[in-house]
Short mmCIF file of C-alpha atoms and ligand atoms in Angstrom, two decimals:
data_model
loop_
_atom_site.label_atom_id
_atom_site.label_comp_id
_atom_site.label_asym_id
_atom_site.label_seq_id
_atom_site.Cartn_x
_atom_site.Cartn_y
_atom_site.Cartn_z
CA UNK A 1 10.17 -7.47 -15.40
CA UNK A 2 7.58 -4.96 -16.26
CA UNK A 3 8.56 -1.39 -15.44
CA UNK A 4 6.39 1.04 -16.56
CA UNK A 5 6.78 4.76 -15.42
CA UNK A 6 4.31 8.32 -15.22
CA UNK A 7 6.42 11.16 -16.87
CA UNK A 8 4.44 14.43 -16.32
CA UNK A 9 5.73 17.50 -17.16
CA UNK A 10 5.41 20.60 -14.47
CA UNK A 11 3.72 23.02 -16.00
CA UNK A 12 0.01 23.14 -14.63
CA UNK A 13 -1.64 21.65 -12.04
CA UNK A 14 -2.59 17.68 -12.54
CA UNK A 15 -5.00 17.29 -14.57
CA UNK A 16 -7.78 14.68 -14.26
CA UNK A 17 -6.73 12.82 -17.45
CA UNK A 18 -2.69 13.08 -16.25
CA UNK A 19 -3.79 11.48 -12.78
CA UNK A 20 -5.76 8.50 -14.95
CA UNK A 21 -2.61 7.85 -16.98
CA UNK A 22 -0.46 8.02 -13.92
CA UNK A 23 -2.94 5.49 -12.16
CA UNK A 24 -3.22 3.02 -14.65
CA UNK A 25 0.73 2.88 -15.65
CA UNK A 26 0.91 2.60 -11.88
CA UNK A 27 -1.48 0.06 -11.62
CA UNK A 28 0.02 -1.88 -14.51
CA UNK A 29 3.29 -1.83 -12.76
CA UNK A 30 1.97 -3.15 -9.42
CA UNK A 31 -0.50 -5.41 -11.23
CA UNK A 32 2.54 -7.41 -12.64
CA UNK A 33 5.06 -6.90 -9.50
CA UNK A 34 7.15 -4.92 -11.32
CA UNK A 35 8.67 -1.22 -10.93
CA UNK A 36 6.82 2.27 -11.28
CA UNK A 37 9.24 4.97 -12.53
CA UNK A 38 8.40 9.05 -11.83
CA UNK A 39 10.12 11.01 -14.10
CA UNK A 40 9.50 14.72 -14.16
CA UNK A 41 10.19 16.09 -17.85
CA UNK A 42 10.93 19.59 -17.21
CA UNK A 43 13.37 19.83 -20.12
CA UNK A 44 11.40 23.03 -21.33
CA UNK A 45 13.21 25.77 -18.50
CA UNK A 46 10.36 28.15 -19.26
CA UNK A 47 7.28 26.45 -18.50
CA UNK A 48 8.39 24.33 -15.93
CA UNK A 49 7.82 25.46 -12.48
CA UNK A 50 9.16 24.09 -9.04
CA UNK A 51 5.82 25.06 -7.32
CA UNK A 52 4.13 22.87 -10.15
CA UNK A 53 6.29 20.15 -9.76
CA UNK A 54 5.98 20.01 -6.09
CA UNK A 55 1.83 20.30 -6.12
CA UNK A 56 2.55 17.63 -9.05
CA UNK A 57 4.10 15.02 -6.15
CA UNK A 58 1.48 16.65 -3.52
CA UNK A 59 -1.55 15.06 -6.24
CA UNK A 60 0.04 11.68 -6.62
CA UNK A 61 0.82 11.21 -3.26
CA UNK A 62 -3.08 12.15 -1.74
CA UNK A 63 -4.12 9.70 -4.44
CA UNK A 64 -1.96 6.79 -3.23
CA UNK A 65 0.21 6.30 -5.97
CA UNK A 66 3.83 5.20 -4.44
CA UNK A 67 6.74 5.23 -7.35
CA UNK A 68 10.06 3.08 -6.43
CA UNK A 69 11.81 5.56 -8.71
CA UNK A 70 12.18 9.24 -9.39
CA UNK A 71 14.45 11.19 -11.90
CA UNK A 72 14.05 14.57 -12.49
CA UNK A 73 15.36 14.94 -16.60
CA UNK A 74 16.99 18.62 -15.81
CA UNK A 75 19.56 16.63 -13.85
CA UNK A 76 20.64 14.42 -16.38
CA UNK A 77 21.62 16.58 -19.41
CA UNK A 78 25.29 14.91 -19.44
CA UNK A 79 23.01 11.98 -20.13
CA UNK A 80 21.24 13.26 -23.20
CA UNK A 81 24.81 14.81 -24.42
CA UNK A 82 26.20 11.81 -24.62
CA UNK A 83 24.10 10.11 -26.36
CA UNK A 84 23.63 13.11 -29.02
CA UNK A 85 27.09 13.03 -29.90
CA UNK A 86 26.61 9.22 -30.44
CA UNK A 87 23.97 9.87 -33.06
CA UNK A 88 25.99 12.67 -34.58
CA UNK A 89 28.82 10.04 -34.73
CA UNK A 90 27.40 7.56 -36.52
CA UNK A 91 25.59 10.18 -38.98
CA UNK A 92 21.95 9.71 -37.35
CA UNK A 93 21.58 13.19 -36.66
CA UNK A 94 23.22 16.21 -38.02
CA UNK A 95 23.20 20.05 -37.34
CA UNK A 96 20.77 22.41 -38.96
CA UNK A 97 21.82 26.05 -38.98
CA UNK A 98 18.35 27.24 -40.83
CA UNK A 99 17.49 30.13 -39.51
CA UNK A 100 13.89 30.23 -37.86
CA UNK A 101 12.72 32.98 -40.68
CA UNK A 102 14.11 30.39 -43.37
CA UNK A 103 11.90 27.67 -41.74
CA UNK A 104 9.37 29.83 -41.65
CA UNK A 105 9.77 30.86 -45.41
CA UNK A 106 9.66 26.57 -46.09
CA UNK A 107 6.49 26.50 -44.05
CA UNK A 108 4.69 29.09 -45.89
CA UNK A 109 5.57 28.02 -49.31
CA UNK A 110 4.45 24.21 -48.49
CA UNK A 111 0.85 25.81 -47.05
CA UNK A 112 0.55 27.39 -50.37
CA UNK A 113 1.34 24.68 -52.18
CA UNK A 114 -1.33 22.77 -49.88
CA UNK A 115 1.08 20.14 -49.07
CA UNK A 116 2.15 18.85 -45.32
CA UNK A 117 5.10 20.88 -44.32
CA UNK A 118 8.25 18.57 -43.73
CA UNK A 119 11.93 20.03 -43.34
CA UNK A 120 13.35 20.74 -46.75
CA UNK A 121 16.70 18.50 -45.32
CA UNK A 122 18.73 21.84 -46.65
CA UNK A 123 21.60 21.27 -43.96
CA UNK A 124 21.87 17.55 -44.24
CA UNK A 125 25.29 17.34 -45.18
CA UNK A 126 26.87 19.72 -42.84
CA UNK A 127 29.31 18.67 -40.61
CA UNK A 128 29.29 19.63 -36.40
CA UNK A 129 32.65 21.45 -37.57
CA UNK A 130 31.50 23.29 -40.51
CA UNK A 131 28.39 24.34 -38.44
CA UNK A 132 30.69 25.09 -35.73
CA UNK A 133 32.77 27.22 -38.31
CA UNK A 134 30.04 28.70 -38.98
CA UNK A 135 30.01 30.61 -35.83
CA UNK A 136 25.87 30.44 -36.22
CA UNK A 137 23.26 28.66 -34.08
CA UNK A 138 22.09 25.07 -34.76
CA UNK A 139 19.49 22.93 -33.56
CA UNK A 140 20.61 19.02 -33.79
CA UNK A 141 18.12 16.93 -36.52
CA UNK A 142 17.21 13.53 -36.67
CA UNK A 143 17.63 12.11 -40.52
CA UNK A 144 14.72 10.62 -41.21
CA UNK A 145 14.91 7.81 -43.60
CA UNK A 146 12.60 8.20 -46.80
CA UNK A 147 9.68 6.37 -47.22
CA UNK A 148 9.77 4.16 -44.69
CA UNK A 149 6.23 3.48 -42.56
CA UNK A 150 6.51 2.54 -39.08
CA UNK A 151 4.54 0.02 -37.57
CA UNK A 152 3.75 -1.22 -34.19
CA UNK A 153 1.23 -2.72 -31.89
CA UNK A 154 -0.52 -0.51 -29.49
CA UNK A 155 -1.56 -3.23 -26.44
CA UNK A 156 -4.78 -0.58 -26.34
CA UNK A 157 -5.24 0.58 -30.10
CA UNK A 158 -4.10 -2.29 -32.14
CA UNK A 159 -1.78 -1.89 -34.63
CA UNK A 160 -0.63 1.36 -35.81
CA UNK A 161 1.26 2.78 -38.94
CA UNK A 162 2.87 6.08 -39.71
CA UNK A 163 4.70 7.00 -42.61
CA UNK A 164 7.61 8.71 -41.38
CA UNK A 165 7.01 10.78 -44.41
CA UNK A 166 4.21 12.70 -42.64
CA UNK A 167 7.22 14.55 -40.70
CA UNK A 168 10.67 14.44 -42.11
CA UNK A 169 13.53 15.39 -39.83
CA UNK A 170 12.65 16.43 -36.50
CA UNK A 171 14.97 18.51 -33.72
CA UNK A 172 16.04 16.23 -31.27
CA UNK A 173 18.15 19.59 -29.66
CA UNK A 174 17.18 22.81 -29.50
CA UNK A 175 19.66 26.09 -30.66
CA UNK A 176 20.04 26.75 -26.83
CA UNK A 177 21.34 23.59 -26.20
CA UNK A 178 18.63 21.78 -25.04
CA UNK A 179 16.99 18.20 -25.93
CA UNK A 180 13.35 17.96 -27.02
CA UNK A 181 11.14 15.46 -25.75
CA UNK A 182 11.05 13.03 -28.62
CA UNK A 183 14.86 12.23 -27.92
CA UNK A 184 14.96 12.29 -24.25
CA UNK A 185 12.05 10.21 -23.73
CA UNK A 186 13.90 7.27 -25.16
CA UNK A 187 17.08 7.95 -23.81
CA UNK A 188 15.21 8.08 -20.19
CA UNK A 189 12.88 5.50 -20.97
CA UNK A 190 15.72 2.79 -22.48
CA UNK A 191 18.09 3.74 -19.63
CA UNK A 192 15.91 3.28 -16.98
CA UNK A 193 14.51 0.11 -18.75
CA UNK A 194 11.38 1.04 -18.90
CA UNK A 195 9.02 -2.20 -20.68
CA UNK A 196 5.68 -0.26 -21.08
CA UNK A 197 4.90 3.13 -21.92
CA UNK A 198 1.24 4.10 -20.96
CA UNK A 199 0.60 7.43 -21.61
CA UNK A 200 -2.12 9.78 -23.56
CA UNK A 201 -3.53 8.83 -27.13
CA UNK A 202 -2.24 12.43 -27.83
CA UNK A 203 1.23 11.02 -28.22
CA UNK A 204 0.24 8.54 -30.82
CA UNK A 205 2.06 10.81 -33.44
CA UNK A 206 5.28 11.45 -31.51
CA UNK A 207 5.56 7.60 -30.86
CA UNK A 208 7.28 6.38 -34.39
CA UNK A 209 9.81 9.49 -34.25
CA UNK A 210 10.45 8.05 -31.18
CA UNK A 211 10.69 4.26 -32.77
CA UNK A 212 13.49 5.30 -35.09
CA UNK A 213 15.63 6.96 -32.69
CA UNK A 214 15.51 3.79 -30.52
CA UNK A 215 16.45 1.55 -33.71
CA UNK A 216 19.42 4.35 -34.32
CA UNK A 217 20.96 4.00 -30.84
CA UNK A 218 20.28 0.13 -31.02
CA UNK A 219 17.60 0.37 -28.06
CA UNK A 220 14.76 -2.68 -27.34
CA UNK A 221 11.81 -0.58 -28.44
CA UNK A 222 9.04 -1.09 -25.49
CA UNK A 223 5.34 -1.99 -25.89
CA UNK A 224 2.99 1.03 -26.04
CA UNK A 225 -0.32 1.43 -24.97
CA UNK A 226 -1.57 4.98 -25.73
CA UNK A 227 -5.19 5.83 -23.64
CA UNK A 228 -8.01 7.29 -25.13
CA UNK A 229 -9.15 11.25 -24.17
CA UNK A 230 -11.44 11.57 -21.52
CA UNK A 231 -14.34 13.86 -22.58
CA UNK A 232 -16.46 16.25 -21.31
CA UNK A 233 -20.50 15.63 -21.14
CA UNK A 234 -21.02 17.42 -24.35
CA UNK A 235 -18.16 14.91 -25.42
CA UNK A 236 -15.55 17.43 -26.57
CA UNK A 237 -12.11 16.39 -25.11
CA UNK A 238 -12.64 17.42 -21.26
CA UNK A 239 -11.32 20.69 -20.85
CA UNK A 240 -11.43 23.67 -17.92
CA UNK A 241 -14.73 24.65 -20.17
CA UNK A 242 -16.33 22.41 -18.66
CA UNK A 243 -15.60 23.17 -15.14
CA UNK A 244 -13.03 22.04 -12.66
CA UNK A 245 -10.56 19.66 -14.12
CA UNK A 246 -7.58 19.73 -11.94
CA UNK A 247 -6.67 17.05 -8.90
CA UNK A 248 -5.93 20.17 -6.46
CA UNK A 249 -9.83 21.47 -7.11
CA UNK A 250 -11.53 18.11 -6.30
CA UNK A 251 -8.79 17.62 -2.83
CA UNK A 252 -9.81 21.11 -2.37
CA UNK A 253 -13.56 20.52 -2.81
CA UNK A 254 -13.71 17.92 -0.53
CA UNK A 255 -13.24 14.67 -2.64
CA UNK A 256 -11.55 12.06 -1.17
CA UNK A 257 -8.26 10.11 -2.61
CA UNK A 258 -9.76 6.56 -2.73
CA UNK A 259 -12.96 7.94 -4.45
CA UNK A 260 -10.78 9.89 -6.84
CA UNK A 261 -8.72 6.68 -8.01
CA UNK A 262 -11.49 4.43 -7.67
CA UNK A 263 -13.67 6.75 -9.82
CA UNK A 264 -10.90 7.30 -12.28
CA UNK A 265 -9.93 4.24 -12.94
CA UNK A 266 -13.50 2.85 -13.76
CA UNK A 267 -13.12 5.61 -16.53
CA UNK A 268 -12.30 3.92 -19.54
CA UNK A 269 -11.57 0.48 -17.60
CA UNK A 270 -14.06 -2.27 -17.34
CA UNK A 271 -13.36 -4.05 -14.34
CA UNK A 272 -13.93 -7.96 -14.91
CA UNK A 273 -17.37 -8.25 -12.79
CA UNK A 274 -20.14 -6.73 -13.72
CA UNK A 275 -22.01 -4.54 -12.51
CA UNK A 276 -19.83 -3.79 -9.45
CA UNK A 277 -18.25 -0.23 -8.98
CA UNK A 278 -16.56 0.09 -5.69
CA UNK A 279 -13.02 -1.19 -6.02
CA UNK A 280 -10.35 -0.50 -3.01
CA UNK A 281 -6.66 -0.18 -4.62
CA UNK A 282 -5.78 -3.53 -3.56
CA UNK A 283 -8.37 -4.95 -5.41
CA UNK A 284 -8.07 -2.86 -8.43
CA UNK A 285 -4.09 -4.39 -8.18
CA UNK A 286 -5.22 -7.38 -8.65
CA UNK A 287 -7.83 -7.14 -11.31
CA UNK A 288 -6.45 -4.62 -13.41
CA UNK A 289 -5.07 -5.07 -16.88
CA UNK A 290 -4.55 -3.23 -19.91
CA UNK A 291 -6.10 -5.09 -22.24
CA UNK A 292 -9.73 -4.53 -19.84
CA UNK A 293 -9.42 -0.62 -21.34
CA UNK A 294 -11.67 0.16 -23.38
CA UNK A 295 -10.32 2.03 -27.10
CA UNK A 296 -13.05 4.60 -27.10
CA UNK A 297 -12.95 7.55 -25.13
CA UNK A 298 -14.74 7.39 -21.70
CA UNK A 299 -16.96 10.53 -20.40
CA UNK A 300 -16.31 12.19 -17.42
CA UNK A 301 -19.52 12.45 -14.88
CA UNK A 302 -19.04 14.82 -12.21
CA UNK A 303 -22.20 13.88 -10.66
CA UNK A 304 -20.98 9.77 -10.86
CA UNK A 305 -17.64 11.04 -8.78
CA UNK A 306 -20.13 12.57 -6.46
CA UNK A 307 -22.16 9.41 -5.81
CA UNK A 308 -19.13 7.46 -5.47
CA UNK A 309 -17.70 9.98 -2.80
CA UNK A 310 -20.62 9.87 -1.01
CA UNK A 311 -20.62 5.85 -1.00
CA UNK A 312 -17.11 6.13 0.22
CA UNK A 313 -18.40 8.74 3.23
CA UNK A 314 -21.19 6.86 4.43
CA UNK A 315 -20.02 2.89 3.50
CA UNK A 316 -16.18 2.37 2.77
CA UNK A 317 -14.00 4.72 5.38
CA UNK A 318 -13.60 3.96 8.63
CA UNK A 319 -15.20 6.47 11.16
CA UNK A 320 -11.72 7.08 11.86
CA UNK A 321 -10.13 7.63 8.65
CA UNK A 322 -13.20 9.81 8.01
CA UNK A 323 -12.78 12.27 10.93
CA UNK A 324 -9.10 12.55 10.05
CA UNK A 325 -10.28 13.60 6.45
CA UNK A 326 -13.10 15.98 7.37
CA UNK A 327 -11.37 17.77 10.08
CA UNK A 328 -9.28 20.50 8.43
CA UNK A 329 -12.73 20.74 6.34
CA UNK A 330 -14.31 22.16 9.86
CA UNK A 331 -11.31 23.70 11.33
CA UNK A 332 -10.95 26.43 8.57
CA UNK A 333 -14.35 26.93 8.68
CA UNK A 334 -13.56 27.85 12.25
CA UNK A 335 -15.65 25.42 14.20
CA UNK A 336 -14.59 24.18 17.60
CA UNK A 337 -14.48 20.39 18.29
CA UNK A 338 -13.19 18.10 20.23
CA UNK A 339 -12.28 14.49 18.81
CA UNK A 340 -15.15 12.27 20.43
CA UNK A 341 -17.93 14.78 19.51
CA UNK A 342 -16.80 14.70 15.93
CA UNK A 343 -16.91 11.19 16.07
CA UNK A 344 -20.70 10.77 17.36
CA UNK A 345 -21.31 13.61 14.70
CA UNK A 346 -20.42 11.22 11.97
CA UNK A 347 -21.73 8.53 13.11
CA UNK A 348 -25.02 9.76 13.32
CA UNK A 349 -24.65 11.84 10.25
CA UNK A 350 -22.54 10.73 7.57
CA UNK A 351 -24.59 9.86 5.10
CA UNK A 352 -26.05 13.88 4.99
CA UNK A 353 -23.23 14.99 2.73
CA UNK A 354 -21.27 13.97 -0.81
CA UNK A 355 -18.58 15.85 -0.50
CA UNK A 356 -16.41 17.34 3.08
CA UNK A 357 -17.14 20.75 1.93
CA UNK A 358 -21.05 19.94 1.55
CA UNK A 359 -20.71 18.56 5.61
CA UNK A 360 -19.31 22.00 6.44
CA UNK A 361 -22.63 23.32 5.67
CA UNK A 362 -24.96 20.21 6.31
CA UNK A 363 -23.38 19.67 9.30
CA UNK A 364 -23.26 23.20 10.70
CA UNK A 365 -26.07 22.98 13.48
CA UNK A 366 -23.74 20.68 15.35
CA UNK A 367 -20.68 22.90 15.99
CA UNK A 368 -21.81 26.43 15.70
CA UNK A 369 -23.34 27.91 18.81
CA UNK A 370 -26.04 29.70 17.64
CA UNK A 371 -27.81 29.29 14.03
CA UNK A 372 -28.80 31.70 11.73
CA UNK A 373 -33.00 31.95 10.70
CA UNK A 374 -33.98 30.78 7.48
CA UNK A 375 -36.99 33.10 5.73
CA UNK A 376 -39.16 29.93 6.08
CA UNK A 377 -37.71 29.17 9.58
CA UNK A 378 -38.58 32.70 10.90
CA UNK A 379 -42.08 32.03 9.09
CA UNK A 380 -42.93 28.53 11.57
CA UNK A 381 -41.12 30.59 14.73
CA UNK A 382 -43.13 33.49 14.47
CA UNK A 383 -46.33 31.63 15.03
CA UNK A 384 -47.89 30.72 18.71
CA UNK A 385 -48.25 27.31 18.07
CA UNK A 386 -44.38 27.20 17.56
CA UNK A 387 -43.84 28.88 21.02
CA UNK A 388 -46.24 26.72 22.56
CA UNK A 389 -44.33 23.75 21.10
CA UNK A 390 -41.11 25.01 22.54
CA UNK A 391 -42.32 25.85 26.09
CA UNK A 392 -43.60 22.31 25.88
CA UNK A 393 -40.36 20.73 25.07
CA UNK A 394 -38.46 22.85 27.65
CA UNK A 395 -40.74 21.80 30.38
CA UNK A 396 -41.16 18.24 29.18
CA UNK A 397 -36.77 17.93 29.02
CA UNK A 398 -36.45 19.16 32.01
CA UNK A 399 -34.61 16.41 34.49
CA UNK A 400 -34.61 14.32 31.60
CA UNK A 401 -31.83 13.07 28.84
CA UNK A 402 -31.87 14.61 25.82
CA UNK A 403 -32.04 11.88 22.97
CA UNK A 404 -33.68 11.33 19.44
CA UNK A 405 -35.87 8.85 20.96
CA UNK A 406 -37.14 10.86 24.03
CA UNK A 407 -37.82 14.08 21.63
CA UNK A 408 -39.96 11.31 19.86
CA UNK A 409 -41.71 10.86 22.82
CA UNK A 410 -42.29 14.13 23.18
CA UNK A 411 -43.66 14.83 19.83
CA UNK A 412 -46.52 12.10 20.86
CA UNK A 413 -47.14 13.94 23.97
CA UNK A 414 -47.66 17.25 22.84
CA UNK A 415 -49.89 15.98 20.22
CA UNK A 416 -52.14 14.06 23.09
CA UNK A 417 -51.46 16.98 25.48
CA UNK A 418 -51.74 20.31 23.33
CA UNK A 419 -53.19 18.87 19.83
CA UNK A 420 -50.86 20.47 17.52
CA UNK A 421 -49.88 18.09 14.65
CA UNK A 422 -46.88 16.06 14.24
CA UNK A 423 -45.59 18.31 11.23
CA UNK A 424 -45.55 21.50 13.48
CA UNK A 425 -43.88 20.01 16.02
CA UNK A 426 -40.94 19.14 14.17
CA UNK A 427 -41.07 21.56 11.90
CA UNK A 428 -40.78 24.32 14.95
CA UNK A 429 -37.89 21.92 16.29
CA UNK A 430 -36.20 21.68 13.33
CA UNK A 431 -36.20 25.38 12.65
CA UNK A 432 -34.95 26.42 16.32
CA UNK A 433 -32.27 23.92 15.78
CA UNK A 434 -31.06 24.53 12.98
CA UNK A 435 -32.49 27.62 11.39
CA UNK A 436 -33.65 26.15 8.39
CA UNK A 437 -36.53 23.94 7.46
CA UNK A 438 -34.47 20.63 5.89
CA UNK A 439 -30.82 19.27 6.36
CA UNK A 440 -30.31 17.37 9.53
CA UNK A 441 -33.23 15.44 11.18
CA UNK A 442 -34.11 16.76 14.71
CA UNK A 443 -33.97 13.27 15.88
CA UNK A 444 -30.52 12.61 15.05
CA UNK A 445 -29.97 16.20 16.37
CA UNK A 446 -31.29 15.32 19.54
CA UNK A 447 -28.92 12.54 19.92
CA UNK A 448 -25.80 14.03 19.63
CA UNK A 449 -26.15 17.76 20.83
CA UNK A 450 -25.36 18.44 24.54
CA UNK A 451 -28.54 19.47 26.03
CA UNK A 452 -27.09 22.57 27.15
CA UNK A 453 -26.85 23.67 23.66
CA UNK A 454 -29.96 22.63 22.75
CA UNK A 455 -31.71 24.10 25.79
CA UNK A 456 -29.69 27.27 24.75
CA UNK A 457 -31.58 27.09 21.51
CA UNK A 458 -34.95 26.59 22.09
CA UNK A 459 -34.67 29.42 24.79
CA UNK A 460 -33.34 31.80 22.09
CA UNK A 461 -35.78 31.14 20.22
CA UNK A 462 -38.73 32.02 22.56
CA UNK A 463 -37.06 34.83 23.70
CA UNK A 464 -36.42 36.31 19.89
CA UNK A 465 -39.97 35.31 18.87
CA UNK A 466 -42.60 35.34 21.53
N1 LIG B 501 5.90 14.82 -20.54
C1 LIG B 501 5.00 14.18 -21.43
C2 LIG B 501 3.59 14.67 -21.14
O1 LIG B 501 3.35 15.17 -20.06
C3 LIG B 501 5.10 12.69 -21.26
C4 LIG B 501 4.67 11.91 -22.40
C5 LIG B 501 5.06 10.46 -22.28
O2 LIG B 501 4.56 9.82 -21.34
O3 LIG B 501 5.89 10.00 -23.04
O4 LIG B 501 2.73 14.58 -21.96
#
């Protein structure tokens, strides 16, 4: 079965290239009926937070990805203990008590010699007991063997080989006590039988430390596929230089999940069928493989994510589904609504906005009660021909409906009846309606306001300009 797992660790926000990882290891998973695995790594007490693990969960779940499994690794230290005393046992690993100056010392004298830095393997024969006697701190090493390069097939990369050389032995437990990543990600990931690890290229170089300490505890060593970065338009590694970068601002900005993930995923994956780019989960299920990623990095496009949010606003959500989205959007912006009006709002206007923040402005003339005057809209009201037009309007509305297509009417009228052109009319509409000069069209406008409101508008308007 494949099992393949998402293993953040809670120290920031989500980050855009974190939630692609998470979706494709999720989608891998799913893809093959097989199990998804959450697994928290907050081995490092310091820079783990509970508030970043729980916005962590909060991210994953707005983007739709479901995990059959969690595991939280600060609960499961007997875990790791156990299995560190097994390497100790059968002479895998062994305690180091060089002191962090004498490191430090070993570190400096390698730089001058202009040679990598690897361990000097000073404490390699010292026993848990005679470190113990010792009464001094110790980190627990892995022994390295010498010389040996490790090999293996990255289902994105292609093969892969490290000389184990380039590192020498690593701490697999830190002089408080605690494990490092290297050794509990295998422990985790062979207990919990995990098949597949997708993760970031960025762990490429951790991956055959991790290799041997799977042979040493006589673990099946999984496949890897390591992604590539995702860059930033200037096509340096995609960072908070180049603006927002984190899950939490897009949900905050008003992108929705299903964009998100759909946009996401087409980042660095090349769906089977041309040409197409709108994907809903299920069908990104069933399509998706890992072998469709591309090896080169893929560049982030805000403005793409935009387009794509917009497609899913005006084509792919239900009218529904879109009104549930939108309204905290125009709640905090302290409009007053009820259900049904929100619902003819967007059905006449949805396709005037990209993003739910952008309809908070665009969409303004509909909920507030009375709009604020544009420069340029003040410029059309303060001329006769615009009161004229109003008065006209008034007059002509009166005992009528207000609709789009009767305001149309209208416009034909007055342009028979007073001769003022087309432009003006709508132009002096427009601006009474919604105090600027663009946004919404009057038509549209027309059908959806209550007349009252609209009445209450043009009459302002005379009354502040004539
Ligand atoms: N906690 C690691 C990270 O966030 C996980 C790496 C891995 O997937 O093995 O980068």
């Amino acid at each position: 079965m494949v099992v393949s797992r998402f293993a953040p660790s809670p120290t920031g926000y989500l980050h855009l290239g974190n939630a692609r990882t998470a979706i494709f290891s999720y989608l891998f998973a799913r893809h093959h009926n097989g199990k998804f695995i959450l697994r928290i790594e907050d081995t490092d007490k310091e820079r783990s937070s509970k508030e970043f693990e729980e916005m962590l969960l909060r991210d994953l779940e707005w983007l739709g990805i479901e995990w059959d499994e969690f595991y939280r690794q600060s609960e499961r230290f007997d875990i790791y203990r156990e299995y560190v005393n097994k390497l100790l046992d059968s002479g895998w690993a062994y305690p180091c008590v060089c002191t962090p100056e004498e490191l430090e010392e070993e570190r400096k004298r390698a730089e001058e010699r202009g040679i990598p830095y690897r361990y000097s393997g000073k404490c390699r024969h010292l026993t848990l007991e005679e470190a113990k006697r010792k009464g001094l701190p110790y980190t627990i090493r892995f022994r390295v063997p010498e010389g040996e390069v490790i090999t293996f097939e990255d289902l994105i990369k292609g093969p892969i080989s490290i000389s184990v050389d380039d590192f020498g032995d690593f701490v697999i437990v830190r002089s408080d006590g605690t494990p490092v990543y290297n050794f509990v990600v295998v422990v985790d990931d062979a207990l919990m039988g995990v098949s597949h690890v997708v993760r970031g290229e960025d762990h490429i170089p951790n991956t055959p430390k991790q290799i041997l300490i799977y042979r040493a505890l006589g673990f099946k060593v999984p496949s890897f596929a390591h992604l590539p970065v995702i860059l930033g338009p200037d096509r340096s590694k995609l960072s908070k230089r180049h603006g927002a970068v984190s899950v939490k601002n897009y949900r905050e900005e008003g992108f929705l999940p299903e964009a998100m993930f759909n946009y996401l995923c087409l980042l660095g994956w090349s769906p089977p069928e041309e040409g197409r780019e709108i994907y809903s989960k299920d069908e990104l299920i069933k399509l998706f493989d890992l072998k469709d990623i591309n090896s080169s990095p893929a560049v982030f496009d805000v403005q793409k994510l935009r387009w794509m949010n917009g497609v899913y606003i005006r084509e792919v959500l239900s009218l529904e589904k879109l009104a549930n989205y939108i309204t905290p959007f125009l709640e905090k912006a302290g409009y007053s609504f009820d259900r049904d009006y929100l619902l003819k709002v967007l059905q006449k206007a949805r396709d005037a906005f990209d993003t739910l923040s952008e309809a908070v402005d665009r969409l303004k003339p509909f909920f507030v009660d009375e709009v604020e005057y544009s420069e340029q809209a003040r410029g059309i009201l303060e001329n006769q021909t615009a009161m004229q037009i109003l008065e006209y309007v008034l007059l002509k509305l009166d005992n009528e409906e207000l609709n789009g297509q009767k305001i149309k009417e209208i416009a034909k009228m007055a342009q028979k009846e007073l001769g003022v052109k087309p432009k003006d009319f709508w132009h002096a509409l427009r601006a009474v309606l919604t105090g600027e000069l663009e946004g919404i069209g009057v038509d549209v406008l027309s059908d959806v306001l209550p007349k009252e409101r609209f009445i209450k508008r043009v009459e302002r308007a005379l009354r502040s300009f004539q």
